[in-house]
JSON list of C-alpha atoms in Angstrom, two decimals:
[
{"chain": "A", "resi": 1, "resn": "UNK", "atom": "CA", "xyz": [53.18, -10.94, 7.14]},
{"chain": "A", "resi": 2, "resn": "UNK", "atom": "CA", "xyz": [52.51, -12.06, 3.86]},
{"chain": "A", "resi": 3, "resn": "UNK", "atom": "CA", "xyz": [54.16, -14.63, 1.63]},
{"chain": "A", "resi": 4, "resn": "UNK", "atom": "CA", "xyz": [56.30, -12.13, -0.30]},
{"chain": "A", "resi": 5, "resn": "UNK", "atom": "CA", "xyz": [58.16, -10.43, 2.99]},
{"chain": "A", "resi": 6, "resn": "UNK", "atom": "CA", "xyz": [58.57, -14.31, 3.90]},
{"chain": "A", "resi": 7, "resn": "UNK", "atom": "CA", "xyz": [60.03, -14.97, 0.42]},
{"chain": "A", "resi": 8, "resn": "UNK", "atom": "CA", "xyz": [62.28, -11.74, 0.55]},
{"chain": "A", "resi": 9, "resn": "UNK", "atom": "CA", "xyz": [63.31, -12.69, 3.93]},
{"chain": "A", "resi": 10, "resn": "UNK", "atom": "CA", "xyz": [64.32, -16.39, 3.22]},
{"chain": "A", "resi": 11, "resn": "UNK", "atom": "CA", "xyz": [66.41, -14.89, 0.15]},
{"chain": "A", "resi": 12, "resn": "UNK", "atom": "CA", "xyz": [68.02, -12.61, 2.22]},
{"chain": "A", "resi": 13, "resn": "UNK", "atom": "CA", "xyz": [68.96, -15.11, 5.00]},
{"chain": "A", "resi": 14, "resn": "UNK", "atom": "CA", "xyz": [69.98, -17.77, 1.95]},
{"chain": "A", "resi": 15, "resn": "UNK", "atom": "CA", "xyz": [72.46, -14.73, 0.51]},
{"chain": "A", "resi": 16, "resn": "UNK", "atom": "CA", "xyz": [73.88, -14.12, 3.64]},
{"chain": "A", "resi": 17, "resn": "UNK", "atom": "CA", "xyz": [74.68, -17.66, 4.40]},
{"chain": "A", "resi": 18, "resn": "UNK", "atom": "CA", "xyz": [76.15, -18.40, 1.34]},
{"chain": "A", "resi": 19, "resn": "UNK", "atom": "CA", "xyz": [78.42, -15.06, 1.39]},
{"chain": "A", "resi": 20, "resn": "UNK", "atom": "CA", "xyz": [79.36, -16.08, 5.02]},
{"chain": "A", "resi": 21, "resn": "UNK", "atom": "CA", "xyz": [80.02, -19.65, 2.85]},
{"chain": "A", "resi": 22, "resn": "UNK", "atom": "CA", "xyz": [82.17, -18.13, 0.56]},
{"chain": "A", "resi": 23, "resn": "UNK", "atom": "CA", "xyz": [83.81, -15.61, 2.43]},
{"chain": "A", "resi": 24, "resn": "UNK", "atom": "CA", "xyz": [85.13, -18.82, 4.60]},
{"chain": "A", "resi": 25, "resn": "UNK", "atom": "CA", "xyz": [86.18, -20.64, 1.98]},
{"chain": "A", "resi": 26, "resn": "UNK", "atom": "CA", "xyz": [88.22, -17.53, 0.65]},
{"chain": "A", "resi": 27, "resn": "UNK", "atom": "CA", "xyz": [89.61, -17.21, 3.59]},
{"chain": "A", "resi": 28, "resn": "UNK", "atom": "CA", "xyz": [90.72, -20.56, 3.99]},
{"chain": "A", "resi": 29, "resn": "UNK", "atom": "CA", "xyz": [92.33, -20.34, 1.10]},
{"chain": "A", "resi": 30, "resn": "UNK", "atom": "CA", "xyz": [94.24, -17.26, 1.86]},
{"chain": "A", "resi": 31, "resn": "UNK", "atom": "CA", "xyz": [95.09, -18.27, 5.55]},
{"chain": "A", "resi": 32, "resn": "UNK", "atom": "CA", "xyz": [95.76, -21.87, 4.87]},
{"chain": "A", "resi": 33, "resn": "UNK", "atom": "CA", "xyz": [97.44, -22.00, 7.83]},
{"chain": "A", "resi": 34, "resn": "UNK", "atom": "CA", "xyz": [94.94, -20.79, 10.81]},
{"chain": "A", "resi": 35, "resn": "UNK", "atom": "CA", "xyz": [94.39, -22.31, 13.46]},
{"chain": "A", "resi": 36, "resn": "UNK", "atom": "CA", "xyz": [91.51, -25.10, 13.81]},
{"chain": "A", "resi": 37, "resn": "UNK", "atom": "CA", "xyz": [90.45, -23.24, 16.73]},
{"chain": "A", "resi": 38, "resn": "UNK", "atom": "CA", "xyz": [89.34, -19.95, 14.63]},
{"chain": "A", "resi": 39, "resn": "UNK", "atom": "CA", "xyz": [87.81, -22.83, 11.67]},
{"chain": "A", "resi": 40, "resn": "UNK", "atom": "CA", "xyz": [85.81, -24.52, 14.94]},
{"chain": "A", "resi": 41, "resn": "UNK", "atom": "CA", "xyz": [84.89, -21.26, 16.28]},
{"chain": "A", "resi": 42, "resn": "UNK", "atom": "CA", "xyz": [83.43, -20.19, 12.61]},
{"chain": "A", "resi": 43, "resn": "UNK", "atom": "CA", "xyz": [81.87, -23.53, 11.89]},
{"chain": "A", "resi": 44, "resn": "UNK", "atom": "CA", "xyz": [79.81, -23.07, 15.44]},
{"chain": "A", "resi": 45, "resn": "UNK", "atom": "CA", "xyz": [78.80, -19.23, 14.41]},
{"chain": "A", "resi": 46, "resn": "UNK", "atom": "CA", "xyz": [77.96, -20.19, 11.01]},
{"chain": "A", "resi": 47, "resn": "UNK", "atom": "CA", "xyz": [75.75, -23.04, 12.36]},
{"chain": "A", "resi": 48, "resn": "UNK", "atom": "CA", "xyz": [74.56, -20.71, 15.36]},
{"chain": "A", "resi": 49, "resn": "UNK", "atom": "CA", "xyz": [73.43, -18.32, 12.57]},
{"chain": "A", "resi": 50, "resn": "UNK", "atom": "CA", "xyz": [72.05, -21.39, 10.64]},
{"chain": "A", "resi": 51, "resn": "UNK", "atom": "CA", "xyz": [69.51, -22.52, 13.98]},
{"chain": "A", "resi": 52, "resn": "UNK", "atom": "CA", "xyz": [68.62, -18.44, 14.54]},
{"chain": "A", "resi": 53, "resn": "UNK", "atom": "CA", "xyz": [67.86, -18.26, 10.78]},
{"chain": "A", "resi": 54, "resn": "UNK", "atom": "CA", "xyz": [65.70, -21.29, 10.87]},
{"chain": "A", "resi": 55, "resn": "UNK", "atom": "CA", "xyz": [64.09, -20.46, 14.45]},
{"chain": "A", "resi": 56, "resn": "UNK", "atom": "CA", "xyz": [63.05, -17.08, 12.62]},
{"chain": "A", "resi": 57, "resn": "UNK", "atom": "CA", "xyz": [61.50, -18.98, 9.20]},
{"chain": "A", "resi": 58, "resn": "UNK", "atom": "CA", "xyz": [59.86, -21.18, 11.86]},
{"chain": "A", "resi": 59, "resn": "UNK", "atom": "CA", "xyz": [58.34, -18.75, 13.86]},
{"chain": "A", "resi": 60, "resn": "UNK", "atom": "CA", "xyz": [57.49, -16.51, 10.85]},
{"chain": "A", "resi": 61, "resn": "UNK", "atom": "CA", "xyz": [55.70, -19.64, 9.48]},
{"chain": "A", "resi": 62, "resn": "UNK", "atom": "CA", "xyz": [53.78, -20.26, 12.69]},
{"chain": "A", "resi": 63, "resn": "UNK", "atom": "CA", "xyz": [52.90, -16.37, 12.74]},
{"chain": "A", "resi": 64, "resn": "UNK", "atom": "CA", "xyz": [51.49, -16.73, 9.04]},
{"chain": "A", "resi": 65, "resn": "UNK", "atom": "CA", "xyz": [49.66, -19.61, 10.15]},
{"chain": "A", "resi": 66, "resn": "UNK", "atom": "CA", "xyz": [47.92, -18.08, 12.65]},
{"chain": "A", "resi": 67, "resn": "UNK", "atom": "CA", "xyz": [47.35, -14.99, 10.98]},
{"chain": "A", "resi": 68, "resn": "UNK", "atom": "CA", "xyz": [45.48, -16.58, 7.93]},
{"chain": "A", "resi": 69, "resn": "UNK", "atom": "CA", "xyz": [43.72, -18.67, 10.37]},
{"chain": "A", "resi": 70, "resn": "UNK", "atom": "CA", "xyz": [42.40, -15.68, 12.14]},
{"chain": "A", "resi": 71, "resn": "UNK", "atom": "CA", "xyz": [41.75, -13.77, 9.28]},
{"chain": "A", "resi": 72, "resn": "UNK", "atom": "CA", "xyz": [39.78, -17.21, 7.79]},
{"chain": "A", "resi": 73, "resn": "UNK", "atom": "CA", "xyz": [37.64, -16.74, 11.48]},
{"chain": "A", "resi": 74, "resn": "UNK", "atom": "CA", "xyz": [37.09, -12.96, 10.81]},
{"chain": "A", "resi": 75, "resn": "UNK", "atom": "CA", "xyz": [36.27, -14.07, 7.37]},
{"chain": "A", "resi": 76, "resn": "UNK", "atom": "CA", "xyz": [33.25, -16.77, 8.28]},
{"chain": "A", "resi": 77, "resn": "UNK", "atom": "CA", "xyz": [32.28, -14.28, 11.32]},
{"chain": "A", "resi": 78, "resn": "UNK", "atom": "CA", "xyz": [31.47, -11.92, 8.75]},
{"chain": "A", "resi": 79, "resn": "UNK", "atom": "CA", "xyz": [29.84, -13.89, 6.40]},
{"chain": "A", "resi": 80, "resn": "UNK", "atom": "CA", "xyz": [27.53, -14.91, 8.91]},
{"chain": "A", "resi": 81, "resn": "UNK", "atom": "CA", "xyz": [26.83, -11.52, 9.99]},
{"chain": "A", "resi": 82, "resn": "UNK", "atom": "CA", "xyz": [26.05, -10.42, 6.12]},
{"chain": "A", "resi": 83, "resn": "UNK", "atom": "CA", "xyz": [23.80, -14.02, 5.58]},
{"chain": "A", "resi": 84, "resn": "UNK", "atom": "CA", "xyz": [22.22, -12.98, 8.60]},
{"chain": "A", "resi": 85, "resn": "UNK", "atom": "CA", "xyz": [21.52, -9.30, 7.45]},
{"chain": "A", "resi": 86, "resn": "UNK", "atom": "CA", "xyz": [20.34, -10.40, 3.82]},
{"chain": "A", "resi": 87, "resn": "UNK", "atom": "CA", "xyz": [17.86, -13.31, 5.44]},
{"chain": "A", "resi": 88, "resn": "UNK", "atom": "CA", "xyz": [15.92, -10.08, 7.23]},
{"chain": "A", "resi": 89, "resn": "UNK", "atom": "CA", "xyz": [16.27, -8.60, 4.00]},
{"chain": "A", "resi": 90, "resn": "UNK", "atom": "CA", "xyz": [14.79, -11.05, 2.26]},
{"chain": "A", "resi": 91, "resn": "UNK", "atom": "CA", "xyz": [12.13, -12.33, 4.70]},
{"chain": "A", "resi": 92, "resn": "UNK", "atom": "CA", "xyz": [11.07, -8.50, 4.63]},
{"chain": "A", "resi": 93, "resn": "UNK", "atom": "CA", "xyz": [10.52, -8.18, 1.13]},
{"chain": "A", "resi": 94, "resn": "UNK", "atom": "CA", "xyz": [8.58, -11.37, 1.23]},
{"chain": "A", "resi": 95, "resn": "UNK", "atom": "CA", "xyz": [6.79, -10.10, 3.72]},
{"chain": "A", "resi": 96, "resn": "UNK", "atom": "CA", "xyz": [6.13, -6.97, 2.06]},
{"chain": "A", "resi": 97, "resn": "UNK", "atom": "CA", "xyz": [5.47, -8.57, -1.17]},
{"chain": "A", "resi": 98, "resn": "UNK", "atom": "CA", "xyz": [2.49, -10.62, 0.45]},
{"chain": "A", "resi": 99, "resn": "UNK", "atom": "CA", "xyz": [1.13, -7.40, 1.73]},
{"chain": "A", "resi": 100, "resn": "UNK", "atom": "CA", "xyz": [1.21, -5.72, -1.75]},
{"chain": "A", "resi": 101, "resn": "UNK", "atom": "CA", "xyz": [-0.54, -8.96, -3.44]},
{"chain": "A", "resi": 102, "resn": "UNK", "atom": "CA", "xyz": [-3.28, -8.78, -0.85]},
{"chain": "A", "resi": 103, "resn": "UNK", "atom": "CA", "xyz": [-3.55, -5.33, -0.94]},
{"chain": "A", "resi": 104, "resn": "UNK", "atom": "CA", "xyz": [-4.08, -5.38, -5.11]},
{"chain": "A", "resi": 105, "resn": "UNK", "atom": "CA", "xyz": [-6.11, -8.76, -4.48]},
{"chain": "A", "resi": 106, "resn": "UNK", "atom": "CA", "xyz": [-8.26, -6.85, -2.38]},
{"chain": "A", "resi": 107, "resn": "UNK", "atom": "CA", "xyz": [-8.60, -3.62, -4.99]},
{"chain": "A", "resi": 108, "resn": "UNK", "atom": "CA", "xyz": [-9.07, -5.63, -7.69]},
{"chain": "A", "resi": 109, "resn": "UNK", "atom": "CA", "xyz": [-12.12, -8.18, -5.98]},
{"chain": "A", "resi": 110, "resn": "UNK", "atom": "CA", "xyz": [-13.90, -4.30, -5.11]},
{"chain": "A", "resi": 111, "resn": "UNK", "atom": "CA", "xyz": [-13.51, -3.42, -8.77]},
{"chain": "A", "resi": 112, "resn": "UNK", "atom": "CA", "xyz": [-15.27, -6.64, -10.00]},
{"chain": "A", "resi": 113, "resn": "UNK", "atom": "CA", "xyz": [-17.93, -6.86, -7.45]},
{"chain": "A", "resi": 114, "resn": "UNK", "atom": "CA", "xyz": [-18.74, -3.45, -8.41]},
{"chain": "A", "resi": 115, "resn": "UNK", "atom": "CA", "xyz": [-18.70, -4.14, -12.14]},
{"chain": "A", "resi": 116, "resn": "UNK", "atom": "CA", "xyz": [-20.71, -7.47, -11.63]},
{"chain": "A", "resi": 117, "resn": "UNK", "atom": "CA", "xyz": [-23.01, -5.55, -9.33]},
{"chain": "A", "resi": 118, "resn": "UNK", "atom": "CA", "xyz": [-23.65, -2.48, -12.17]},
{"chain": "A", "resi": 119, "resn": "UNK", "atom": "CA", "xyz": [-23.78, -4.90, -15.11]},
{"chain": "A", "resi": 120, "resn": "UNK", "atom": "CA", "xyz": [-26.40, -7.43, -12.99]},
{"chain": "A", "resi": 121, "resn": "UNK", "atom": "CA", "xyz": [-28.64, -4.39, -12.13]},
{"chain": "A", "resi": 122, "resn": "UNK", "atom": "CA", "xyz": [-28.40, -3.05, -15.61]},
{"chain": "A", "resi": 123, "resn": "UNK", "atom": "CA", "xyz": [-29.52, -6.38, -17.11]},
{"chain": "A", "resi": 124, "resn": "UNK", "atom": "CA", "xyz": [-31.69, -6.92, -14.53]},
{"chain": "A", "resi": 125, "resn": "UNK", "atom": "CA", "xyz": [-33.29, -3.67, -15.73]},
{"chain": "A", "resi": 126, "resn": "UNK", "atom": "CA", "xyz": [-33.37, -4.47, -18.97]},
{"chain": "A", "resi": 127, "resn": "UNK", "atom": "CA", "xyz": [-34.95, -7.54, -18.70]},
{"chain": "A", "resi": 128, "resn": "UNK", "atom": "CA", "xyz": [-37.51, -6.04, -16.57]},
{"chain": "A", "resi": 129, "resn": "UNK", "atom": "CA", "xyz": [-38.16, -2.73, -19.19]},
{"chain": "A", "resi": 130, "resn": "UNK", "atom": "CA", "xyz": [-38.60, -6.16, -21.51]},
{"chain": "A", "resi": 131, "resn": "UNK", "atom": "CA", "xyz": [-40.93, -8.09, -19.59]},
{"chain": "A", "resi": 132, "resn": "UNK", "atom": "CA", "xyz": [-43.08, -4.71, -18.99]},
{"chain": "A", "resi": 133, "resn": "UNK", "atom": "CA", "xyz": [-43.12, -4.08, -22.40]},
{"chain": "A", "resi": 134, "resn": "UNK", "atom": "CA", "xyz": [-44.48, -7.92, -23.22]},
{"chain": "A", "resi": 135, "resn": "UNK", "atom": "CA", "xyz": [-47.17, -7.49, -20.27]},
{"chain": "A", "resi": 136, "resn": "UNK", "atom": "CA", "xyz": [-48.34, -4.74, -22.12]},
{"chain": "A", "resi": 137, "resn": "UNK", "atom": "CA", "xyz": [-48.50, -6.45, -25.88]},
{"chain": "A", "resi": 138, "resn": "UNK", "atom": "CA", "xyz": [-50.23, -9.24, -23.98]},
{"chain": "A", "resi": 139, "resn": "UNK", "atom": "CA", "xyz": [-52.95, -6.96, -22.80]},
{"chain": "A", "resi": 140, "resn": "UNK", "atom": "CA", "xyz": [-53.10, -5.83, -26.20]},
{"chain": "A", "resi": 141, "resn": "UNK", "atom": "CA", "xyz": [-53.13, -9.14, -27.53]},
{"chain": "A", "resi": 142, "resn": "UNK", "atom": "CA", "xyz": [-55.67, -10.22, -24.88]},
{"chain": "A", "resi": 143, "resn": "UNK", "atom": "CA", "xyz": [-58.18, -7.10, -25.82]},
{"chain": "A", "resi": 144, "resn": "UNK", "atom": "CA", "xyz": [-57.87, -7.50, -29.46]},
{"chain": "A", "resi": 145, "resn": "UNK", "atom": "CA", "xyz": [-58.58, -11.48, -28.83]},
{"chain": "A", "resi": 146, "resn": "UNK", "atom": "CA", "xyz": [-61.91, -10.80, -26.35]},
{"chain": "A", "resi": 147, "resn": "UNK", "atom": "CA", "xyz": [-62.64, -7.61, -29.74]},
{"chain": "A", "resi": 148, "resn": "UNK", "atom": "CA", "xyz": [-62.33, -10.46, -32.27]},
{"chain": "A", "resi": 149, "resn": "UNK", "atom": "CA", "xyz": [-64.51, -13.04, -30.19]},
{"chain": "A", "resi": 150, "resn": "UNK", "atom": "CA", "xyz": [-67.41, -10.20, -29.69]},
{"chain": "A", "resi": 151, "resn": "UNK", "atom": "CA", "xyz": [-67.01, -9.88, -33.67]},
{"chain": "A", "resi": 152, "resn": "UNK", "atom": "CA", "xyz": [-67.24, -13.60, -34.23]},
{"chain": "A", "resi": 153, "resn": "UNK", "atom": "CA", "xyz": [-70.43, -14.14, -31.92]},
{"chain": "A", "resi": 154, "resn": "UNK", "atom": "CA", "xyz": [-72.08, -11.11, -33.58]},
{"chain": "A", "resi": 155, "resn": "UNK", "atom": "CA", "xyz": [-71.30, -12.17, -37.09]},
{"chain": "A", "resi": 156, "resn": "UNK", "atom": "CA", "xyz": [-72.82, -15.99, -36.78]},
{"chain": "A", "resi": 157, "resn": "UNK", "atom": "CA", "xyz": [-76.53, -15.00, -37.17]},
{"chain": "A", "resi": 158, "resn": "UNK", "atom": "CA", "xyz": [-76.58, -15.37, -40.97]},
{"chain": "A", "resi": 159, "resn": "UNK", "atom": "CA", "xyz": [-79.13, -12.24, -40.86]},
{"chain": "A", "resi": 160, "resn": "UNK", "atom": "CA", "xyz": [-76.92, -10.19, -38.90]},
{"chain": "A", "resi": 161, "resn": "UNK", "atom": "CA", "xyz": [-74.01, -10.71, -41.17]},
{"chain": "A", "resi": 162, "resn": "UNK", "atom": "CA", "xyz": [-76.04, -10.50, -44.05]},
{"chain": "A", "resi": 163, "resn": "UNK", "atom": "CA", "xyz": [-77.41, -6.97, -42.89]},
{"chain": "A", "resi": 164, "resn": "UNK", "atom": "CA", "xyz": [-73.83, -5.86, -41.96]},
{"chain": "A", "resi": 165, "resn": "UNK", "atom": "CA", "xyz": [-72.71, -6.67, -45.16]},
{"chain": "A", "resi": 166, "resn": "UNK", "atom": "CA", "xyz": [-75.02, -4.68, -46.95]},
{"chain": "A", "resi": 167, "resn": "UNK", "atom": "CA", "xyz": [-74.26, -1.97, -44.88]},
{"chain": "A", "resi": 168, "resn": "UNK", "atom": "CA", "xyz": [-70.95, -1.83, -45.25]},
{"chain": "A", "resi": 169, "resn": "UNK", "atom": "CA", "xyz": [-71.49, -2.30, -49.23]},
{"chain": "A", "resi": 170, "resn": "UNK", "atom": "CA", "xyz": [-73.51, 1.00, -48.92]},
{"chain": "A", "resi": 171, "resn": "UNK", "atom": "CA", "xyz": [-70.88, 3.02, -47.36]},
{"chain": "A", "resi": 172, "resn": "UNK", "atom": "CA", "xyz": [-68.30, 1.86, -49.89]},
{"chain": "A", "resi": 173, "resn": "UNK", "atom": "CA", "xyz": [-70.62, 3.19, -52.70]},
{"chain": "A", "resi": 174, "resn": "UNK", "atom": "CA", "xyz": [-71.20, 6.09, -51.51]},
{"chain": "A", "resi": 175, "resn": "UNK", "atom": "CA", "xyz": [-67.49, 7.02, -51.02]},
{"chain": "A", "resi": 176, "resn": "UNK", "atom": "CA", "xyz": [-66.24, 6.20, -54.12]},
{"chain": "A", "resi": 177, "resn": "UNK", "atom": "CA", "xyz": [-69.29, 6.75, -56.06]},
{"chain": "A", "resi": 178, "resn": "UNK", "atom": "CA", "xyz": [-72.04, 9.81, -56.94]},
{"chain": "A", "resi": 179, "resn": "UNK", "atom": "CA", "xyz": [-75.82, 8.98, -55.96]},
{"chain": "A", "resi": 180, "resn": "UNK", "atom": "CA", "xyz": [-76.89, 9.39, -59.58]},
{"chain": "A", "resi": 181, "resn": "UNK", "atom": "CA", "xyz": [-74.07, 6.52, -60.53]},
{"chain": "A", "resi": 182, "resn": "UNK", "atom": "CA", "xyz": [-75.61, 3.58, -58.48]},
{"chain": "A", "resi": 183, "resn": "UNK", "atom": "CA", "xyz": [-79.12, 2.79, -57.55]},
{"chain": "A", "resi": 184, "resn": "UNK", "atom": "CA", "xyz": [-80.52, 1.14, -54.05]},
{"chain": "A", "resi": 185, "resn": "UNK", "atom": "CA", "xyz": [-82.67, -1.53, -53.40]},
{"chain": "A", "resi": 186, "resn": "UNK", "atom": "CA", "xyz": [-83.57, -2.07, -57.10]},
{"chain": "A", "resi": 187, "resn": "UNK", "atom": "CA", "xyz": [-85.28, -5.15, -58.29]},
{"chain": "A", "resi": 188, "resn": "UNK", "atom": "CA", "xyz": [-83.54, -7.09, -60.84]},
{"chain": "A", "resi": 189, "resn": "UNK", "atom": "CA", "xyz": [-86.61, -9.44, -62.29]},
{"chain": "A", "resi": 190, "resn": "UNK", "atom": "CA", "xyz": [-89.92, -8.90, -62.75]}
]
C-alpha cells in the first residue's frame, strides 16, 4: 500500500469517529434521560472501534514497512545484478580495445619497416650509383695524372722541348697562314 491509501484510510477512520462523536453527543442531548447502561455500552463500542481502528493503522504501518523494505532488497539485488552486467561490459571493451591497439600497433610497425626498408635501399643505391660514378672520375683523374707525368718527363730535355716547340709553331703557321706568307728556317744575320 502506499502512503496515499494510508492517508485516505486514516481520514476515513478520523471522519467516522468523529461522526460516531457527534452523533453521541446529539443524542445525548436529545435523550437526556437514557440510561447509563446504553452511554457505558456506547463508550465501550466507540473505544472498541477506537483499538480496531488503531490495530488496522498499526498493522497497515508494519505492512508498509515491510513492503518498502523488500522493495529496498529487490532494489540493491538489482543493482548488483546491473553493476555486475556493466563490469563484463566494460572489462570487454577494454579487452577489445587492447586488441584493436595491438592490432593497429602491429599494422602500423609493418608500414614503417617497409618504408625504412625502401627508403634505406634506395639511398643505399644512390650512394652506391655515387661512389661508382667517383671510382670512375678517379680513374680518369688517375690516367690523366700518369698522361701529364709522361708529358712532364718528355718535356725536361731542353732539346726535346725546344724541338717540340718548333713543331708545334709550324703547324700553327701553316693553319692559319699561306706558304708564300711565312718563310722556314730563314737566317736573320749575316
Amino acid at each position: 500500500m502506499t502512503p496515499l491509501t494510508y492517508l485516505i484510510i486514516g481520514l476515513a477512520a478520523g471522519g467516522l469517529l468523529a461522526a460516531i462523536v457527534l452523533f453521541l453527543v446529539r443524542r445525548n442531548s436529545s435523550v437526556s434521560g437514557a440510561s447509563s447502561e446504553v452511554q457505558a455500552e456506547l463508550i465501550r463500542r466507540l473505544e472498541l472501534l477506537d483499538r480496531g481502528l488503531r490495530d488496522e493503522f498499526s498493522r497497515n504501518r508494519e505492512e508498509g514497512a515491510s513492503a518498502a523494505k523488500n522493495q529496498r532488497e529487490e532494489l540493491g539485488k538489482s543493482l548488483e545484478g546491473v553493476r555486475a552486467i556493466v563490469d563484463l561490459r566494460l572489462k570487454e571493451l577494454q579487452q577489445d580495445n587492447a586488441k584493436q591497439i595491438d592490432k593497429m600497433r602491429a599494422t602500423v610497425d609493418e608500414k614503417l619497416q617497409g618504408t625504412l626498408e625502401k627508403r634505406l635501399g634506395e639511398s643505399f643505391k644512390l650512394v652506391s650509383e655515387r661512389l661508382e660514378q667517383v671510382h670512375k672520375g678517379l680513374g680518369a683523374m688517375q690516367q690523366l695524372a700518369s698522361d701529364v707525368g709522361g708529358l712532364q718527363r718528355v718535356l725536361t730535355n731542353v732539346k726535346t722541348r725546344g724541338g717540340w716547340s718548333e713543331w708545334q709553331l709550324g703547324v700553327l703557321l701553316d693553319e692559319m697562314l699561306t706558304p708564300e706568307q711565312f718563310a722556314k728556317n730563314m737566317k736573320m744575320r749575316d
